[in-house]
Amino acid sequence: MYQPLLTSRYLMTRMIPLLAVAAVALCVALVIVVISVMTGFLDMIRSSGQTLMGDVVITYPIRGIPYYDSLISTLEQEQDVKAATPVVDTWGLLRMPYPVGDAKESEQVQIWGIDPQSFSQVTGFAETLKWSEIPADTAANMRWDRMQQLAPTLVANLDLDARVRLLQQSAADEVGDAEPSVIRQLAANATRDDLARRLLHLAWQPDALRLVIGDEAMAAIDSHDPRLGERGLVAEEGRTLQRGGRAAIVSGLHVSKANERKSTGEYDISGGGYWWMPNHEATLTTLPIDSRGGLLDPKSIVLPFANEFASGVFLIDQTRIMVPLQIVQDLTNLDSADIVDPDDPTQVVGHVPAKATMILVRGQDGIDPVSLRSLVQTSYRRFQDACIEAGQSVPRLDRDPGLRILTWEEQNASFIGPVEKERELMRTLFSIVYLVCGALIVAIFWAIVYEKTRDIGILRSIGASRMGIVWIFLLYGLFVGVFGALAGICLGWLVTVNMPAIHEQMSSPPMWLGIALLVVAAGLLLWTISKYRGGQLLPVLLGTLGVLILAGLGAGELVLRSSGGIVLWDPAVYYFTDVPDAVDWPSAWITAAGAVICSVVAAAIPAARAADIDPVGALRYE
Amino acid sequence: MSSPLLEAHDLHKTYRLGQVDVPVLKGCSLAVSRGEWLAVLGSSGSGKSTLLHLLGGLDRPDSGRGEIRHEGQPLEGRSARAFDRYRAQTVGFVFQFYHLLPELTVLENAMLPGLVPGGIGAAPARRRVSNLLDRFGLSHRLNHRPRELSGGERQRTAIARALANDPQILLADEPTGNLDAHTGAEILDLLAEAHQSGLTIVMVTHDQQIADRADRDCRLVDGVLSVAEGTEPAPLA
Ligand SMILES: Nc1ncnc2c1ncn2[C@@H]1O[C@H](COP(=O)(O)OP(=O)(O)OP(=O)(O)O)[C@@H](O)[C@H]1O
Ligand SMILES: [Mg+2]
């Protein structure tokens, strides 16, 4: 086999094939990054489905499904059904607690009335709760307020030892290595105002504060809000939709404008933690609709916030709030009620049951949603038959067009479908990039074959066959393809897993990058000028182009930086707050294999030309 | 006398230049016996190289007009693969312009025929050409690239390459044409040495003095081979 020897020598002794390798690598990396982000996006949509809605949904909007408790127990008799839960959904206005003053802001919200316990079994609700305890800044604020009221007593209760501890904690740098006796002297002489001031500062260091004033005084400070003392209470209140025993709201994290997402993905609460929603209340107003679709009088209720949830789906986190089922049933007139005689309102003639507009069903692990859906359909028919037998009227499957039983994906088909199509379109479009790559390889190899005509004649003269010549260039294409694909996979992987970081950098591009680019451009400029003296045109041309490109990039970067960067992944556009960062490996390998095949096929064209070279003609002259 | 190793009968070769046919060989016949050194004399453009390419299976005569036989068996009609084998195993070419591959070292160039299908294989070829190159005084040049070599050194490398697969016949196309008289003589000494050890050589040249080194010479004039004075016509078939 002489081909590997020649192929490797041809590769090593010239730069141009590196261009082909780089082109292949860039194409592969590009496709991997684009497809991975799209796939990550689809996966997010898919997994968010279960988190938000379970597997299968029975919906009957506005009028609602009555006797849902017996429907749920019918469903839960099925072995493959893990849990089911009733939901009432409607729209409303939430009058937010901010700003200070009477002119409060209102947000339009989608209200979900839920039974928190069963809802958590069907969905991932409990895991999406944002706050497990009061955020540090908020807690400090709360303690500070309280301590201001208590300051005189607190200070009066400080004995000399406590005062010394206070000085050590709050003024470490002032009294640092002073003699203990000196510190004692300072502590004894400190004014009450000074001590109070120092004590208040410790609101931000609860551990230090506890050390100074002791457990008892600490308990006194925290007593006005049990959540300060009791760990896990905030999460517990979120799970049960109540605060201090009152029914409460758990709102999406982006409903409140006080939660500001930082580019690191963490959240700042405005007002130094003051506008932490679970410390406030809001007024919820709905416009109930009667069974004929007419509007009834608006209903309002004041509810505290218990917690906030972050599902990761921006659209949901921005608009949805969770409220106890009973309350939303009241607000939408879907609660249970007596029917009275219109002539004599004291006379009860019947009873309407409470209703739910949705029943969410979760299958056991490993049950696919489609088979779960047919299971739910049979269960519903059984429920429907039993109701009819008992003389109760319920919406009927196939008769009431409003009643639908859908998997999560079907429910959101209008959303998932286009994204899937988009991904395939991207794949196709970006595959065209390979044609460019292939054309480049054809051109480069064509030139090499031309240059190597004589070598081919020599090889034929020593007995090499046409196919043998073809193999030299196929192998060449294979090398270019494999190296390019491997480099492309590495590059694509690096870019994809660093996507969030890169994305963050783009929204605030680092200063050093622009400066570094400009410095390199300046260096290249000097080099170009020196070459210009030498009188050669090619280095001057390349140098000039390089300087222009680098300087352009550097200046562009600095301009971008000064104008605040660009946010590519705007959660409001892409629905998700996080940027996907996992490589879609099956697609990556297919892409790489495609690149290798493409390179070999492209190389076959010049290879065939090489095989057709007439050896006699090739050997004729030097 | 045993049957000739290589024979040509009534070879015709015509090139097409656009619309015009250019006949170069118009009925060439020759016979080369085993172990013989034959020189073909001819002026520039007379078709010497063409003849050699035909004998070496690198090119074909006009179809149906002439025949080449190796050990009595006609080449015509053989498969492309058989032609490749013939070039790899039976003949070795030496060219006026050396024709070494610039990316390969002296050793790699010389052993290259061992690597093609039908060659003797990498390791035997390496042994054999190392030996030859040593004898040719190139042992200190094994890892040099052709461009670092003088013309004589290059031609010696080319001869080692032609002999790599231990062929029966060496086809030399003006092997000294690009060299000064002294270096040329050295190259001819090498050929003579190889001939001594039994190699059959067909050498083309336009120089009578060089042709004199051969056992026998003939002249290519007007596309036909004529026997030069003082030599016996080779018996045909
Ligand atoms: N591929 C070709 N197409 C057209 N004409 C050709 C071709 N090859 C050779 N010829 C012509 O055939 C003739 C013989 O060429 P050839 O190379 O065999 O001559 P030569 O005797 O080896 O000459 P030299 O001593 O210059 O090497 C020349 O006139 C040449 O122009
Ligand atoms: Mg010639």
GROMACS .gro file of N, CA and C in nm, chain A residues 24-108:
model
  255
   24VAL      N    1  -1.457   2.204   0.688
   24VAL     CA    2  -1.539   2.092   0.735
   24VAL      C    3  -1.566   2.107   0.884
   25ALA      N    4  -1.462   2.141   0.961
   25ALA     CA    5  -1.479   2.155   1.106
   25ALA      C    6  -1.583   2.262   1.138
   26LEU      N    7  -1.574   2.375   1.068
   26LEU     CA    8  -1.669   2.484   1.096
   26LEU      C    9  -1.811   2.442   1.062
   27CYS      N   10  -1.828   2.374   0.948
   27CYS     CA   11  -1.962   2.329   0.910
   27CYS      C   12  -2.019   2.235   1.016
   28VAL      N   13  -1.937   2.136   1.053
   28VAL     CA   14  -1.984   2.038   1.150
   28VAL      C   15  -2.020   2.107   1.281
   29ALA      N   16  -1.932   2.195   1.327
   29ALA     CA   17  -1.957   2.264   1.454
   29ALA      C   18  -2.086   2.346   1.446
   30LEU      N   19  -2.102   2.415   1.334
   30LEU     CA   20  -2.220   2.500   1.316
   30LEU      C   21  -2.348   2.417   1.327
   31VAL      N   22  -2.350   2.306   1.252
   31VAL     CA   23  -2.470   2.222   1.251
   31VAL      C   24  -2.494   2.165   1.391
   32ILE      N   25  -2.386   2.119   1.456
   32ILE     CA   26  -2.403   2.059   1.588
   32ILE      C   27  -2.461   2.162   1.685
   33VAL      N   28  -2.408   2.283   1.682
   33VAL     CA   29  -2.456   2.384   1.776
   33VAL      C   30  -2.603   2.416   1.751
   34VAL      N   31  -2.635   2.439   1.624
   34VAL     CA   32  -2.773   2.478   1.592
   34VAL      C   33  -2.871   2.367   1.629
   35ILE      N   34  -2.838   2.244   1.587
   35ILE     CA   35  -2.930   2.133   1.613
   35ILE      C   36  -2.940   2.105   1.764
   36SER      N   37  -2.826   2.115   1.833
   36SER     CA   38  -2.829   2.087   1.976
   36SER      C   39  -2.918   2.187   2.049
   37VAL      N   40  -2.907   2.313   2.010
   37VAL     CA   41  -2.989   2.414   2.077
   37VAL      C   42  -3.137   2.388   2.048
   38MET      N   43  -3.167   2.354   1.921
   38MET     CA   44  -3.306   2.327   1.886
   38MET      C   45  -3.359   2.205   1.961
   39THR      N   46  -3.275   2.101   1.968
   39THR     CA   47  -3.317   1.979   2.037
   39THR      C   48  -3.336   2.006   2.185
   40GLY      N   49  -3.242   2.081   2.243
   40GLY     CA   50  -3.254   2.116   2.383
   40GLY      C   51  -3.384   2.191   2.408
   41PHE      N   52  -3.417   2.277   2.314
   41PHE     CA   53  -3.538   2.356   2.321
   41PHE      C   54  -3.662   2.264   2.320
   42LEU      N   55  -3.662   2.169   2.225
   42LEU     CA   56  -3.774   2.075   2.218
   42LEU      C   57  -3.784   1.990   2.344
   43ASP      N   58  -3.668   1.945   2.392
   43ASP     CA   59  -3.669   1.864   2.514
   43ASP      C   60  -3.726   1.942   2.631
   44MET      N   61  -3.690   2.071   2.636
   44MET     CA   62  -3.744   2.156   2.743
   44MET      C   63  -3.895   2.162   2.734
   45ILE      N   64  -3.943   2.179   2.611
   45ILE     CA   65  -4.089   2.187   2.593
   45ILE      C   66  -4.152   2.057   2.641
   46ARG      N   67  -4.090   1.944   2.597
   46ARG     CA   68  -4.147   1.814   2.632
   46ARG      C   69  -4.148   1.793   2.783
   47SER      N   70  -4.034   1.818   2.847
   47SER     CA   71  -4.029   1.786   2.989
   47SER      C   72  -4.111   1.886   3.070
   48SER      N   73  -4.122   2.008   3.016
   48SER     CA   74  -4.204   2.105   3.088
   48SER      C   75  -4.350   2.062   3.086
   49GLY      N   76  -4.387   1.985   2.983
   49GLY     CA   77  -4.524   1.937   2.973
   49GLY      C   78  -4.564   1.860   3.097
   50GLN      N   79  -4.480   1.764   3.133
   50GLN     CA   80  -4.510   1.683   3.252
   50GLN      C   81  -4.506   1.767   3.378
   51THR      N   82  -4.404   1.854   3.384
   51THR     CA   83  -4.392   1.937   3.503
   51THR      C   84  -4.517   2.020   3.524
   52LEU      N   85  -4.573   2.069   3.413
   52LEU     CA   86  -4.683   2.164   3.426
   52LEU      C   87  -4.820   2.098   3.427
   53MET      N   88  -4.836   1.990   3.351
   53MET     CA   89  -4.971   1.941   3.326
   53MET      C   90  -4.990   1.792   3.341
   54GLY      N   91  -4.888   1.716   3.378
   54GLY     CA   92  -4.906   1.572   3.380
   54GLY      C   93  -4.904   1.517   3.239
   55ASP      N   94  -4.968   1.402   3.216
   55ASP     CA   95  -4.957   1.338   3.086
   55ASP      C   96  -5.079   1.360   2.997
   56VAL      N   97  -5.197   1.350   3.058
   56VAL     CA   98  -5.320   1.359   2.980
   56VAL      C   99  -5.412   1.460   3.048
   57VAL      N  100  -5.486   1.535   2.968
   57VAL     CA  101  -5.575   1.639   3.021
   57VAL      C  102  -5.716   1.616   2.971
   58ILE      N  103  -5.811   1.620   3.062
   58ILE     CA  104  -5.952   1.625   3.022
   58ILE      C  105  -5.995   1.769   3.038
   59THR      N  106  -6.041   1.833   2.929
   59THR     CA  107  -6.080   1.973   2.944
   59THR      C  108  -6.226   1.992   2.904
   60TYR      N  109  -6.291   2.078   2.977
   60TYR     CA  110  -6.426   2.122   2.942
   60TYR      C  111  -6.436   2.266   2.992
   61PRO      N  112  -6.394   2.359   2.906
   61PRO     CA  113  -6.375   2.497   2.954
   61PRO      C  114  -6.507   2.562   2.995
   62ILE      N  115  -6.493   2.663   3.076
   62ILE     CA  116  -6.598   2.755   3.119
   62ILE      C  117  -6.708   2.689   3.202
   63ARG      N  118  -6.778   2.589   3.144
   63ARG     CA  119  -6.889   2.532   3.222
   63ARG      C  120  -6.841   2.427   3.323
   64GLY      N  121  -6.732   2.358   3.289
   64GLY     CA  122  -6.672   2.268   3.387
   64GLY      C  123  -6.738   2.132   3.396
   65ILE      N  124  -6.662   2.038   3.447
   65ILE     CA  125  -6.710   1.900   3.464
   65ILE      C  126  -6.759   1.882   3.607
   66PRO      N  127  -6.885   1.846   3.625
   66PRO     CA  128  -6.934   1.824   3.762
   66PRO      C  129  -6.896   1.684   3.813
   67TYR      N  130  -6.917   1.660   3.938
   67TYR     CA  131  -6.889   1.530   4.001
   67TYR      C  132  -6.747   1.483   3.973
   68TYR      N  133  -6.655   1.578   3.967
   68TYR     CA  134  -6.519   1.540   3.928
   68TYR      C  135  -6.453   1.449   4.031
   69ASP      N  136  -6.502   1.457   4.156
   69ASP     CA  137  -6.442   1.367   4.256
   69ASP      C  138  -6.463   1.221   4.219
   70SER      N  139  -6.587   1.191   4.172
   70SER     CA  140  -6.611   1.051   4.137
   70SER      C  141  -6.538   1.016   4.007
   71LEU      N  142  -6.521   1.116   3.916
   71LEU     CA  143  -6.442   1.091   3.796
   71LEU      C  144  -6.298   1.056   3.835
   72ILE      N  145  -6.245   1.133   3.930
   72ILE     CA  146  -6.106   1.109   3.972
   72ILE      C  147  -6.092   0.973   4.038
   73SER      N  148  -6.192   0.937   4.122
   73SER     CA  149  -6.175   0.804   4.183
   73SER      C  150  -6.192   0.694   4.079
   74THR      N  151  -6.279   0.715   3.976
   74THR     CA  152  -6.286   0.617   3.867
   74THR      C  153  -6.151   0.604   3.798
   75LEU      N  154  -6.090   0.722   3.771
   75LEU     CA  155  -5.960   0.719   3.703
   75LEU      C  156  -5.854   0.649   3.788
   76GLU      N  157  -5.856   0.681   3.918
   76GLU     CA  158  -5.748   0.630   4.003
   76GLU      C  159  -5.764   0.481   4.033
   77GLN      N  160  -5.882   0.424   3.996
   77GLN     CA  161  -5.895   0.279   4.009
   77GLN      C  162  -5.807   0.207   3.908
   78GLU      N  163  -5.777   0.276   3.796
   78GLU     CA  164  -5.691   0.215   3.694
   78GLU      C  165  -5.549   0.202   3.750
   79GLN      N  166  -5.491   0.083   3.721
   79GLN     CA  167  -5.358   0.058   3.773
   79GLN      C  168  -5.254   0.153   3.712
   80ASP      N  169  -5.273   0.185   3.583
   80ASP     CA  170  -5.173   0.265   3.513
   80ASP      C  171  -5.184   0.414   3.541
   81VAL      N  172  -5.288   0.454   3.613
   81VAL     CA  173  -5.302   0.595   3.648
   81VAL      C  174  -5.239   0.617   3.785
   82LYS      N  175  -5.146   0.710   3.789
   82LYS     CA  176  -5.078   0.735   3.916
   82LYS      C  177  -5.162   0.830   4.002
   83ALA      N  178  -5.210   0.936   3.939
   83ALA     CA  179  -5.291   1.032   4.014
   83ALA      C  180  -5.367   1.119   3.916
   84ALA      N  181  -5.474   1.183   3.966
   84ALA     CA  182  -5.549   1.278   3.886
   84ALA      C  183  -5.589   1.394   3.977
   85THR      N  184  -5.604   1.511   3.917
   85THR     CA  185  -5.632   1.627   4.001
   85THR      C  186  -5.722   1.725   3.927
   86PRO      N  187  -5.816   1.790   3.998
   86PRO     CA  188  -5.905   1.887   3.933
   86PRO      C  189  -5.841   2.026   3.927
   87VAL      N  190  -5.870   2.097   3.819
   87VAL     CA  191  -5.820   2.234   3.806
   87VAL      C  192  -5.933   2.320   3.751
   88VAL      N  193  -5.945   2.440   3.802
   88VAL     CA  194  -6.034   2.538   3.740
   88VAL      C  195  -5.945   2.648   3.685
   89ASP      N  196  -5.951   2.673   3.556
   89ASP     CA  197  -5.866   2.781   3.505
   89ASP      C  198  -5.952   2.893   3.450
   90THR      N  199  -5.904   3.013   3.471
   90THR     CA  200  -5.976   3.130   3.424
   90THR      C  201  -5.877   3.245   3.416
   91TRP      N  202  -5.924   3.357   3.368
   91TRP     CA  203  -5.836   3.473   3.358
   91TRP      C  204  -5.879   3.578   3.457
   92GLY      N  205  -5.787   3.660   3.497
   92GLY     CA  206  -5.824   3.764   3.591
   92GLY      C  207  -5.719   3.872   3.598
   93LEU      N  208  -5.743   3.969   3.682
   93LEU     CA  209  -5.648   4.078   3.703
   93LEU      C  210  -5.593   4.068   3.844
   94LEU      N  211  -5.462   4.083   3.856
   94LEU     CA  212  -5.400   4.078   3.988
   94LEU      C  213  -5.347   4.217   4.018
   95ARG      N  214  -5.404   4.280   4.120
   95ARG     CA  215  -5.358   4.414   4.158
   95ARG      C  216  -5.240   4.394   4.251
   96MET      N  217  -5.122   4.431   4.203
   96MET     CA  218  -4.999   4.398   4.272
   96MET      C  219  -4.979   4.492   4.391
   97PRO      N  220  -4.896   4.454   4.488
   97PRO     CA  221  -4.873   4.539   4.605
   97PRO      C  222  -4.788   4.661   4.572
   98TYR      N  223  -4.713   4.657   4.463
   98TYR     CA  224  -4.625   4.769   4.432
   98TYR      C  225  -4.690   4.862   4.333
   99PRO      N  226  -4.645   4.986   4.316
   99PRO     CA  227  -4.544   5.052   4.401
   99PRO      C  228  -4.606   5.106   4.530
  100VAL      N  229  -4.523   5.171   4.609
  100VAL     CA  230  -4.575   5.236   4.730
  100VAL      C  231  -4.674   5.344   4.687
  101GLY      N  232  -4.781   5.359   4.759
  101GLY     CA  233  -4.882   5.459   4.720
  101GLY      C  234  -5.007   5.389   4.674
  102ASP      N  235  -5.103   5.469   4.627
  102ASP     CA  236  -5.233   5.411   4.594
  102ASP      C  237  -5.241   5.359   4.451
  103ALA      N  238  -5.158   5.418   4.362
  103ALA     CA  239  -5.168   5.377   4.221
  103ALA      C  240  -5.090   5.248   4.199
  104LYS      N  241  -5.155   5.135   4.228
  104LYS     CA  242  -5.086   5.007   4.216
  104LYS      C  243  -5.089   4.958   4.072
  105GLU      N  244  -4.994   4.875   4.040
  105GLU     CA  245  -4.994   4.813   3.907
  105GLU      C  246  -5.080   4.688   3.907
  106SER      N  247  -5.135   4.657   3.790
  106SER     CA  248  -5.212   4.534   3.777
  106SER      C  249  -5.150   4.447   3.670
  107GLU      N  250  -5.158   4.316   3.691
  107GLU     CA  251  -5.109   4.222   3.590
  107GLU      C  252  -5.224   4.133   3.547
  108GLN      N  253  -5.231   4.108   3.416
  108GLN     CA  254  -5.329   4.011   3.371
  108GLN      C  255  -5.273   3.872   3.397
   0.00000   0.00000   0.00000
